CSV table of C-alpha atoms and ligand atoms in Angstrom, one decimal:
chain,number,residue,atom,x,y,z
I,18,MET,CA,70.3,103.8,-33.6
I,19,ALA,CA,69.7,100.2,-34.5
I,20,GLY,CA,70.6,97.3,-32.2
I,21,VAL,CA,74.1,96.2,-31.8
I,22,LEU,CA,74.9,92.7,-33.3
I,23,PRO,CA,76.0,90.0,-30.8
I,24,GLY,CA,79.7,89.0,-30.6
I,25,LYS,CA,81.0,85.5,-30.6
I,26,PRO,CA,79.2,83.4,-28.1
I,27,LEU,CA,81.2,82.3,-24.9
I,28,VAL,CA,79.4,79.0,-24.7
I,29,PRO,CA,79.6,77.3,-28.3
I,30,GLU,CA,76.2,75.6,-28.0
I,31,LEU,CA,74.4,79.0,-27.3
I,32,ASP,CA,75.3,80.4,-30.6
I,33,PHE,CA,72.1,81.7,-32.0
I,34,SER,CA,73.4,83.3,-35.2
I,35,SER,CA,71.5,80.9,-37.4
I,36,GLN,CA,68.1,81.9,-36.0
I,37,PRO,CA,66.3,83.5,-39.0
I,38,TYR,CA,64.7,86.6,-37.4
I,39,GLY,CA,66.0,89.6,-35.4
I,40,LYS,CA,68.6,91.1,-37.8
I,41,LEU,CA,65.9,91.7,-40.6
I,42,SER,CA,63.5,93.6,-38.5
I,43,LYS,CA,66.3,96.3,-37.5
I,44,SER,CA,67.5,96.8,-41.2
I,45,PHE,CA,67.9,100.2,-42.3
I,46,ASP,CA,66.2,99.4,-45.5
I,47,ASN,CA,63.1,98.3,-43.8
I,48,ASP,CA,63.2,101.4,-41.7
I,49,VAL,CA,63.3,103.5,-44.9
I,50,VAL,CA,60.3,101.8,-46.3
I,51,GLU,CA,58.5,102.3,-43.1
I,52,ALA,CA,59.3,106.0,-42.9
I,53,ARG,CA,58.2,106.4,-46.4
I,54,ARG,CA,54.8,104.9,-45.8
I,55,VAL,CA,54.5,107.1,-42.8
I,56,ILE,CA,55.2,110.3,-44.9
I,57,GLU,CA,52.9,109.0,-47.5
I,58,GLU,CA,50.1,108.6,-45.1
I,59,LYS,CA,50.7,112.1,-43.8
I,60,LEU,CA,50.7,113.9,-47.3
I,61,PRO,CA,47.1,115.5,-46.7
I,62,ILE,CA,48.3,116.9,-43.4
I,63,LEU,CA,51.8,117.8,-44.8
I,64,ALA,CA,50.1,120.3,-47.1
I,65,GLN,CA,50.2,122.8,-44.4
I,66,LEU,CA,53.9,123.2,-44.8
I,67,ASN,CA,53.4,125.5,-47.9
I,68,ALA,CA,57.0,124.7,-48.9
I,69,VAL,CA,59.3,122.2,-50.2
I,70,VAL,CA,61.2,119.9,-47.6
I,71,SER,CA,63.8,117.5,-48.6
I,72,VAL,CA,64.4,114.4,-46.3
I,73,ALA,CA,67.6,112.3,-46.5
I,74,PHE,CA,68.1,109.1,-44.8
I,75,GLY,CA,71.8,108.5,-44.3
I,76,THR,CA,73.6,108.6,-47.7
I,77,ASN,CA,70.4,107.6,-49.7
I,78,SER,CA,69.4,110.2,-52.2
I,79,PRO,CA,66.8,112.6,-50.5
I,80,LEU,CA,63.0,112.4,-50.8
I,81,PHE,CA,61.3,115.6,-51.5
I,82,VAL,CA,57.9,116.7,-49.9
I,83,ASP,CA,56.4,119.3,-52.3
I,84,ALA,CA,53.7,121.0,-50.4
I,85,ARG,CA,53.3,124.1,-52.5
I,86,ALA,CA,49.9,123.7,-54.1
I,87,PRO,CA,47.2,125.3,-51.9
I,88,ASP,CA,44.4,123.1,-50.8
I,89,SER,CA,45.7,119.8,-52.1
I,90,PRO,CA,47.8,117.1,-50.5
I,91,ALA,CA,51.5,117.6,-50.5
I,92,LYS,CA,53.4,115.2,-53.0
I,93,LEU,CA,56.2,112.9,-52.3
I,94,LEU,CA,58.9,113.0,-55.0
I,95,ASP,CA,62.0,110.8,-55.5
I,96,SER,CA,63.8,113.6,-57.2
I,97,PRO,CA,63.8,117.4,-57.0
I,98,PRO,CA,60.7,119.2,-58.2
I,99,GLU,CA,60.8,119.6,-62.0
I,100,ASP,CA,60.5,123.3,-61.9
I,101,GLY,CA,63.8,123.3,-60.1
I,102,ALA,CA,62.5,124.6,-56.8
I,103,GLU,CA,65.2,124.5,-54.1
I,104,PRO,CA,64.0,122.9,-50.8
I,105,ASP,CA,63.0,125.4,-48.1
I,106,SER,CA,64.6,123.1,-45.4
I,107,GLN,CA,66.6,120.2,-45.6
I,108,VAL,CA,66.1,117.4,-42.9
I,109,THR,CA,68.8,114.7,-42.5
I,110,ILE,CA,67.5,112.0,-40.1
I,111,GLN,CA,67.3,108.3,-39.3
I,112,PRO,CA,64.3,106.7,-40.9
I,113,ALA,CA,63.4,105.1,-37.7
I,114,SER,CA,62.9,108.5,-36.1
I,115,ILE,CA,60.3,109.5,-38.8
I,116,VAL,CA,58.5,106.1,-37.7
I,117,GLN,CA,58.8,107.1,-33.8
I,118,PHE,CA,57.5,110.6,-34.5
I,119,SER,CA,54.3,109.2,-36.1
I,120,GLN,CA,53.8,106.8,-33.1
I,121,GLY,CA,54.5,109.6,-30.7
I,122,HIS,CA,57.5,107.9,-29.2
I,123,LEU,CA,60.0,110.7,-30.1
I,124,GLU,CA,59.7,114.2,-29.3
I,125,PRO,CA,60.6,116.0,-32.7
I,126,ARG,CA,62.8,118.9,-31.3
I,127,PHE,CA,64.8,116.1,-29.5
I,128,GLY,CA,64.8,113.5,-32.5
I,129,LEU,CA,66.0,116.4,-34.8
I,130,PHE,CA,68.6,118.2,-32.8
I,131,LYS,CA,69.6,116.0,-29.9
I,132,ASP,CA,73.1,116.2,-30.8
I,133,ALA,CA,72.9,120.0,-30.9
I,134,TYR,CA,71.3,120.1,-27.4
I,135,LEU,CA,74.6,121.5,-25.8
I,136,TYR,CA,76.3,122.5,-28.9
I,137,ASP,CA,75.0,123.6,-32.3
I,138,THR,CA,73.6,122.3,-35.4
I,139,ALA,CA,74.8,122.2,-39.0
I,140,MET,CA,71.4,123.4,-40.3
I,141,ARG,CA,70.9,126.9,-41.6
I,142,LYS,CA,68.9,128.6,-38.7
I,143,GLU,CA,66.2,130.0,-40.6
I,144,THR,CA,65.2,126.6,-42.1
I,145,ILE,CA,64.9,125.0,-38.7
I,146,PRO,CA,61.4,126.0,-37.9
I,147,LEU,CA,60.1,124.4,-41.3
I,148,ALA,CA,62.0,121.1,-40.3
I,149,ILE,CA,60.5,121.1,-36.7
I,150,LYS,CA,56.9,121.7,-38.3
I,151,PHE,CA,57.5,118.9,-40.7
I,152,ALA,CA,58.3,116.5,-37.9
I,153,ASP,CA,55.5,117.8,-35.5
I,154,LEU,CA,53.0,117.1,-38.4
I,155,LEU,CA,53.9,113.7,-38.4
I,156,THR,CA,53.0,113.2,-34.7
I,157,PRO,CA,49.6,112.0,-33.5
I,158,GLN,CA,49.1,115.3,-31.6
I,159,GLY,CA,50.3,117.6,-34.3
I,160,PRO,CA,52.3,120.8,-33.7
I,161,PRO,CA,52.2,122.2,-30.1
I,162,ALA,CA,50.9,125.5,-29.5
I,163,GLU,CA,53.4,128.4,-29.3
I,164,ALA,CA,54.8,128.8,-25.7
I,165,LYS,CA,54.3,132.4,-25.1
I,166,MET,CA,54.7,135.0,-22.2
I,167,PRO,CA,51.7,135.0,-19.7
I,168,CYS,CA,48.8,137.3,-20.1
I,169,SER,CA,49.4,140.9,-18.4
I,170,GLU,CA,47.5,140.1,-15.3
I,171,ALA,CA,49.9,137.0,-14.5
I,172,LEU,CA,52.9,139.1,-15.6
I,173,GLU,CA,52.4,141.2,-12.4
I,174,ARG,CA,52.9,138.0,-10.3
I,175,LEU,CA,56.0,136.6,-12.1
I,176,PRO,CA,58.4,135.0,-9.6
I,177,VAL,CA,60.9,137.1,-7.8
I,178,PRO,CA,63.7,136.2,-5.3
I,179,THR,CA,62.2,135.6,-1.9
I,180,GLU,CA,62.7,133.8,1.3
I,181,ASP,CA,59.2,132.7,1.6
I,182,ILE,CA,59.4,129.0,0.6
I,183,ALA,CA,55.6,128.6,0.4
I,184,GLN,CA,55.6,131.5,-2.3
I,185,VAL,CA,58.5,129.7,-4.1
I,186,LYS,CA,56.4,126.5,-4.3
I,187,ARG,CA,53.4,128.4,-5.7
I,188,ASP,CA,55.5,130.0,-8.1
I,189,ILE,CA,57.0,126.8,-9.3
I,190,LYS,CA,53.4,125.4,-9.7
I,191,GLU,CA,52.2,128.4,-11.6
I,192,PHE,CA,55.1,129.5,-13.6
I,193,GLY,CA,57.4,126.5,-13.5
I,194,TYR,CA,60.2,128.2,-11.5
I,195,GLY,CA,60.8,130.2,-8.5
I,196,PHE,CA,63.7,132.0,-6.7
I,197,VAL,CA,64.9,131.0,-3.1
I,198,LYS,CA,66.8,134.1,-1.8
I,199,ASN,CA,69.9,133.8,0.3
I,200,ALA,CA,69.9,130.0,0.0
I,201,LEU,CA,73.6,130.7,0.2
I,202,THR,CA,75.4,133.2,2.4
I,203,PRO,CA,78.0,135.4,0.8
I,204,VAL,CA,80.8,133.4,2.4
I,205,GLN,CA,79.2,130.1,0.9
I,206,VAL,CA,79.0,131.9,-2.4
I,207,ALA,CA,82.6,132.8,-2.3
I,208,VAL,CA,83.7,129.3,-1.2
I,209,LEU,CA,81.9,127.6,-3.9
I,210,ARG,CA,82.7,130.2,-6.5
I,211,LYS,CA,86.4,129.8,-5.8
I,212,ALA,CA,85.9,126.0,-6.2
I,213,VAL,CA,84.2,126.3,-9.5
I,214,GLU,CA,86.7,128.8,-10.9
I,215,GLU,CA,89.7,127.0,-9.8
I,216,GLN,CA,88.5,123.7,-11.0
I,217,ALA,CA,87.7,125.3,-14.4
I,218,ALA,CA,91.1,126.7,-14.5
I,219,GLY,CA,92.6,123.4,-13.6
I,220,GLU,CA,90.5,121.4,-16.3
I,221,ARG,CA,91.6,124.1,-18.9
I,222,LYS,CA,95.2,123.7,-18.0
I,223,ALA,CA,95.0,119.9,-18.0
I,224,GLY,CA,93.5,120.2,-21.4
I,225,ILE,CA,90.3,118.4,-20.5
I,226,ALA,CA,88.1,121.3,-20.3
I,227,LYS,CA,84.5,120.8,-21.6
I,228,MET,CA,83.9,124.0,-23.6
I,229,ASP,CA,80.6,124.7,-25.6
I,230,SER,CA,78.4,127.5,-26.9
I,231,GLY,CA,80.6,128.2,-29.8
I,232,PRO,CA,79.8,127.7,-33.6
I,233,ASP,CA,81.3,124.1,-33.6
I,234,ALA,CA,80.6,121.2,-31.2
I,235,GLY,CA,82.9,121.0,-28.1
I,236,SER,CA,84.2,124.7,-28.4
I,237,GLY,CA,83.2,128.0,-27.3
I,238,PRO,CA,83.6,130.3,-24.3
I,239,ASN,CA,81.1,128.5,-21.8
I,240,GLN,CA,82.6,125.8,-19.7
I,241,ARG,CA,81.0,123.1,-18.0
I,242,LEU,CA,82.3,121.3,-15.0
I,243,TRP,CA,80.7,117.8,-14.9
I,244,VAL,CA,80.2,115.1,-12.2
I,245,LEU,CA,81.0,117.6,-9.4
I,246,THR,CA,80.7,114.9,-6.8
I,247,ASN,CA,84.2,113.9,-7.9
I,248,LYS,CA,85.7,117.5,-7.8
I,249,GLY,CA,85.8,118.6,-4.3
I,250,ASP,CA,84.4,118.5,-0.7
I,251,GLU,CA,82.7,121.9,-1.3
I,252,PHE,CA,80.3,120.2,-3.8
I,253,LEU,CA,79.7,117.1,-1.5
I,254,ASP,CA,78.6,119.5,1.2
I,255,LEU,CA,76.3,121.3,-1.0
I,256,LEU,CA,74.3,118.0,-1.4
I,257,ASN,CA,73.4,118.7,2.1
I,258,HIS,CA,71.5,121.6,1.5
I,259,PRO,CA,68.0,121.5,3.1
I,260,LEU,CA,66.5,123.0,0.2
I,261,ILE,CA,66.8,119.6,-1.7
I,262,ASP,CA,64.6,118.1,1.2
I,263,GLU,CA,62.1,121.0,1.0
I,264,ILE,CA,61.6,121.0,-2.9
I,265,VAL,CA,62.6,117.5,-4.4
I,266,PRO,CA,60.5,115.0,-2.8
I,267,TRP,CA,57.5,117.4,-2.9
I,268,LEU,CA,57.9,117.7,-6.8
I,269,ILE,CA,59.2,114.5,-7.8
I,270,GLY,CA,58.7,111.9,-5.0
I,271,ASP,CA,60.7,109.8,-2.8
I,272,HIS,CA,64.2,108.4,-3.9
I,273,ALA,CA,64.8,110.9,-6.5
I,274,LEU,CA,68.3,110.7,-8.1
I,275,LEU,CA,70.9,113.1,-9.0
I,276,HIS,CA,70.6,113.2,-12.8
I,277,ALA,CA,73.4,115.8,-13.4
I,278,TYR,CA,75.6,117.7,-11.0
I,279,ALA,CA,77.5,120.3,-13.0
I,280,ALA,CA,78.7,124.1,-13.1
I,281,ASN,CA,78.1,126.1,-16.0
I,282,ILE,CA,80.1,129.2,-16.6
I,283,ALA,CA,78.5,131.5,-19.2
I,284,ARG,CA,81.2,133.7,-20.7
I,285,PRO,CA,81.0,136.7,-23.2
I,286,GLY,CA,80.7,135.9,-26.8
I,287,ASN,CA,78.7,132.7,-26.2
I,288,ILE,CA,75.8,131.5,-28.3
I,289,PRO,CA,72.7,131.1,-26.3
I,290,MET,CA,71.9,127.5,-25.5
I,291,GLN,CA,69.2,125.8,-27.6
I,292,MET,CA,65.7,126.4,-25.7
I,293,HIS,CA,64.9,123.0,-24.3
I,294,THR,CA,63.2,121.4,-21.4
I,295,ASP,CA,65.2,119.2,-19.1
I,296,GLN,CA,62.9,116.1,-19.7
I,297,VAL,CA,64.6,115.3,-22.9
I,298,ALA,CA,65.5,111.9,-21.4
I,299,ILE,CA,61.8,111.1,-21.1
I,300,GLN,CA,61.0,109.5,-24.6
I,301,PRO,CA,58.2,108.8,-25.3
I,302,PRO,CA,57.7,112.5,-24.3
I,303,ILE,CA,55.2,112.9,-21.4
I,304,ARG,CA,54.3,116.4,-20.8
I,305,ASP,CA,51.8,116.1,-18.1
I,306,VAL,CA,54.0,114.7,-15.5
I,307,VAL,CA,57.1,116.5,-14.0
I,308,PHE,CA,59.9,114.2,-13.9
I,309,GLY,CA,62.8,116.5,-12.8
I,310,VAL,CA,63.9,119.6,-10.8
I,311,ASN,CA,66.9,121.7,-11.3
I,312,ILE,CA,68.2,123.6,-8.4
I,313,MET,CA,70.7,126.3,-9.8
I,314,PHE,CA,72.8,128.0,-7.2
I,315,CYS,CA,73.8,131.6,-8.5
I,316,LEU,CA,77.4,132.3,-7.6
I,317,THR,CA,77.2,135.7,-9.1
I,318,ASP,CA,74.2,138.1,-9.7
I,319,MET,CA,72.5,136.7,-12.8
I,320,HIS,CA,71.3,139.3,-15.2
I,321,SER,CA,70.1,139.4,-18.8
I,322,SER,CA,73.8,140.7,-19.9
I,323,ASN,CA,75.9,138.1,-18.3
I,324,GLY,CA,73.9,135.0,-19.6
I,325,ALA,CA,71.0,134.6,-17.1
I,326,THR,CA,69.1,131.5,-18.0
I,327,ARG,CA,66.2,132.5,-20.3
I,328,VAL,CA,62.7,131.2,-19.7
I,329,ILE,CA,59.3,131.2,-20.8
I,330,PRO,CA,57.2,131.6,-17.8
I,331,GLY,CA,54.3,129.1,-17.4
I,332,SER,CA,55.6,127.0,-20.3
I,333,HIS,CA,55.8,124.0,-18.1
I,334,LEU,CA,52.1,123.3,-18.7
I,335,GLY,CA,50.3,122.1,-21.8
I,336,HIS,CA,51.5,121.0,-25.3
I,337,VAL,CA,53.6,123.9,-25.8
I,338,ALA,CA,57.0,124.8,-27.5
I,339,PRO,CA,58.7,127.8,-28.4
I,340,ALA,CA,58.2,129.1,-32.1
I,341,ASP,CA,62.0,128.8,-32.7
I,342,ILE,CA,64.3,126.7,-30.2
I,343,PHE,CA,67.5,128.6,-31.5
I,344,SER,CA,66.1,132.1,-30.6
I,345,THR,CA,65.6,133.7,-27.3
I,346,GLU,CA,63.0,136.1,-28.6
I,347,GLY,CA,60.0,136.1,-26.4
I,348,THR,CA,61.8,134.7,-23.3
I,349,ILE,CA,62.8,136.5,-20.1
I,350,ALA,CA,66.1,136.5,-18.3
I,351,ALA,CA,65.8,134.6,-14.8
I,352,GLU,CA,67.3,137.3,-12.9
I,353,ALA,CA,68.7,137.0,-9.3
I,354,PRO,CA,71.3,138.1,-6.9
I,355,ALA,CA,74.2,136.0,-5.9
I,356,GLY,CA,73.3,133.4,-3.3
I,357,THR,CA,69.9,132.7,-4.8
I,358,ALA,CA,68.7,129.3,-5.7
I,359,PHE,CA,66.8,129.2,-9.0
I,360,VAL,CA,64.5,126.4,-8.9
I,361,PHE,CA,62.8,125.3,-12.1
I,362,GLU,CA,61.0,122.2,-13.0
I,363,SER,CA,62.0,120.0,-15.9
I,364,ARG,CA,58.9,120.8,-18.3
I,365,ILE,CA,59.8,124.4,-18.5
I,366,TRP,CA,61.4,125.8,-21.8
I,367,HIS,CA,64.6,127.4,-20.9
I,368,GLY,CA,68.3,127.7,-22.0
I,369,THR,CA,71.5,129.5,-21.0
I,370,GLY,CA,71.3,133.2,-22.2
I,371,ALA,CA,73.8,135.3,-24.2
I,372,ASN,CA,76.5,136.9,-22.3
I,373,THR,CA,76.8,140.1,-24.0
I,374,LEU,CA,79.5,141.6,-21.7
I,375,THR,CA,83.0,142.6,-22.8
I,376,PRO,CA,85.3,139.5,-22.8
I,377,GLY,CA,87.8,139.8,-20.1
I,378,SER,CA,85.9,142.7,-18.4
I,379,PRO,CA,85.7,142.3,-14.5
I,380,ASP,CA,82.8,140.2,-13.4
I,381,SER,CA,81.9,139.1,-16.9
I,382,GLU,CA,81.7,135.4,-16.1
I,383,ARG,CA,78.5,133.9,-15.0
I,384,PRO,CA,79.3,130.7,-12.9
I,385,ALA,CA,76.4,128.6,-11.5
I,386,ILE,CA,76.0,125.1,-10.1
I,387,LEU,CA,73.1,123.1,-11.5
I,388,MET,CA,72.0,120.3,-9.3
I,389,PHE,CA,69.5,118.4,-11.2
I,390,PHE,CA,67.4,115.5,-9.7
I,391,MET,CA,65.0,113.2,-11.6
I,392,ARG,CA,62.4,110.6,-10.4
I,393,SER,CA,63.9,107.4,-8.9
I,394,PHE,CA,63.5,105.1,-11.9
I,395,ILE,CA,65.2,107.4,-14.6
I,396,ARG,CA,68.6,106.6,-15.8
I,397,SER,CA,71.0,109.5,-15.0
I,398,GLN,CA,72.7,111.6,-17.5
I,399,GLU,CA,75.8,111.1,-15.5
I,400,ASN,CA,76.6,107.5,-14.9
I,401,TYR,CA,77.7,107.8,-11.2
I,402,PRO,CA,78.3,104.2,-10.4
I,403,LEU,CA,80.8,104.1,-13.4
I,404,SER,CA,82.2,107.6,-12.8
I,405,LEU,CA,82.6,108.0,-9.2
I,406,ARG,CA,86.2,107.9,-8.0
I,407,PRO,CA,87.0,105.3,-5.4
I,408,ASP,CA,88.5,108.1,-3.0
I,409,VAL,CA,85.1,109.8,-3.1
I,410,ALA,CA,83.0,106.6,-2.9
I,411,SER,CA,84.5,105.8,0.5
I,412,LYS,CA,83.7,109.2,2.2
I,413,LEU,CA,80.0,109.4,1.0
I,414,SER,CA,77.4,109.7,3.5
I,415,LYS,CA,74.2,107.6,3.4
I,416,ARG,CA,72.4,110.6,2.0
I,417,GLN,CA,74.9,111.2,-0.7
I,418,ARG,CA,74.8,107.6,-1.7
I,419,LYS,CA,71.3,107.6,-2.0
I,420,PHE,CA,71.2,110.6,-4.3
I,421,LEU,CA,73.8,108.6,-6.5
I,422,GLY,CA,71.6,105.5,-6.8
I,423,PHE,CA,73.2,103.2,-4.0
I,424,CYS,CA,69.6,102.8,-2.2
I,425,ALA,CA,66.8,100.5,-3.5
I,426,THR,CA,63.2,102.0,-4.0
I,427,GLY,CA,61.3,98.8,-3.5
I,428,ALA,CA,61.5,98.2,-7.2
I,429,VAL,CA,64.6,99.5,-8.7
I,430,GLY,CA,68.2,99.9,-7.6
I,431,GLY,CA,68.6,96.7,-5.6
I,432,GLN,CA,71.6,94.1,-5.4
I,433,ASP,CA,71.2,90.3,-6.0
I,434,GLY,CA,67.5,90.3,-5.3
I,435,ASP,CA,67.7,92.7,-2.3
I,436,ILE,CA,65.3,95.5,-3.5
I,437,ARG,CA,63.3,96.5,-0.2
I,438,GLU,CA,62.7,100.2,0.0
I,439,GLY,CA,65.6,102.0,1.8
I,440,MET,CA,68.3,99.3,1.6
I,441,TYR,CA,71.7,100.8,1.0
I,442,PHE,CA,74.3,99.1,-0.9
I,443,ASP,CA,78.0,99.7,-1.8
I,444,ARG,CA,80.1,98.7,-4.7
I,445,ARG,CA,80.6,95.1,-4.0
I,446,LYS,CA,83.6,93.1,-5.1
I,447,ASP,CA,81.9,90.0,-3.8
I,448,CYS,CA,78.6,90.0,-5.8
I,449,PRO,CA,77.7,86.2,-6.1
I,450,GLY,CA,78.9,85.0,-9.3
I,451,ALA,CA,78.8,81.4,-10.8
I,452,ILE,CA,79.2,79.1,-8.0
I,453,ARG,CA,78.2,75.7,-9.4
I,454,GLU,CA,77.6,72.5,-7.6
I,455,PRO,CA,76.5,69.0,-8.9
I,456,HIS,CA,72.7,69.0,-9.0
I,457,GLU,CA,70.4,66.0,-8.3
I,458,ARG,CA,67.5,66.3,-10.6
I,459,HIS,CA,65.0,64.6,-8.0
I,460,MET,CA,66.3,66.3,-4.7
I,461,SER,CA,63.6,67.2,-2.4
I,462,GLY,CA,63.7,69.2,0.8
I,463,TYR,CA,65.9,72.2,-0.6
I,464,THR,CA,67.7,74.3,2.1
I,465,ASN,CA,69.8,77.4,1.9
I,466,GLY,CA,73.1,76.1,2.9
I,467,VAL,CA,74.0,74.2,6.0
R,530,LIG,O1,73.3,127.4,-17.3
R,530,LIG,C1,72.2,127.7,-17.6
R,530,LIG,O2,71.7,129.0,-17.7
R,530,LIG,C2,71.1,126.6,-17.9
R,530,LIG,C3,71.8,125.3,-18.3
R,530,LIG,C4,70.8,124.4,-18.8
R,530,LIG,O3,69.6,124.6,-19.2
R,530,LIG,C5,71.2,122.8,-18.8
R,530,LIG,O4,72.3,122.6,-18.6
R,530,LIG,O5,70.3,122.1,-19.1
R,531,LIG,FE1,68.4,122.9,-19.1
């Protein structure tokens, strides 16, 4: 997305609109020229596509990459191939994204499908792997290796629910995830489950429910409850869970922030979520650093038939991705009894599984709470300072305020120059504003007030 043009200046003398630069470098047409140059440069490599791909920028008529001739560079055409061949895949994309792929600044799956991350894409499923390969071939690293199940020797060690926290940490390091058994007692599960289910019913009744996992964006059987901080004391108390202290600083350092705090109810008939990593906010993509960790509290037994999260064990390491992000083939279900905390780091490939139970049958829903933390300098998915209800803000503990970004780290999160590590802030109505005094240009001996 290009920059946003400035509005009218507030101070007439500070009108910069006559400056000759700025607008041009952001022009769509320039981006198209650049994107075309990138594709032309990559034609020898694009030969690997063995197919015809059309690439449309906005409403411009599409370009065609014809890579059918074996052992010779692909051809870039301004009109469909003369022999009338239909494209095997049709990519519609911002030209700037093509340039960013080539610079290694945008992860192809994110660049192509970011709007389908929670929902769906208009593209025909079988043409998607080719579109991804096209984008991958433009990147400096080239296509990632296929993320596969580990070798049989490691399969014997796949994580299982345990109360041994040292084992959970070893599992997270080796496989990208682990299970903390009995992180919640049955009574705690019941309290949280009731809160989630009643809130979900309330949001449906109020007509504000966030549904997904259907064929169209914003609809489907699955339901998300976002910004749980606002939605009941149960969810505030869950932020006191000691597992947070055990895992979060260990994996992603001090001052980590809540990135998203949501419940996800997987229901029968859902379309499985796109396989993704939770590091999609990290662009340019960085695979060799873990930026986040998800603590998912299971409020019912999670099993393969009620939509347990699908994972590819070990896929947190290396330049790897699933062969087809819209398929759960070659993944396993993260199965665990109610009360387990399923902890997974943000580089692992995963997604909500299919709930194949009969709609309306008893216990066919899979409610879970996802408490997702990211490193301290990353902008949160949920904008807490903007979303927090005032009645909630006034009762938050220091710990909760810290998770929501009300504490400085020494480098970020400060207020009016106060940035020292561990300083806490509240929403201030009295942040210093414009307080002007006449100024003597040759004054000496500055003092701070009287
Ligand atoms: O609910 C699940 O199974 C996983 C959801 C997920 O991966 C996400 O929200 O990023
Ligand atoms: Fe996820």
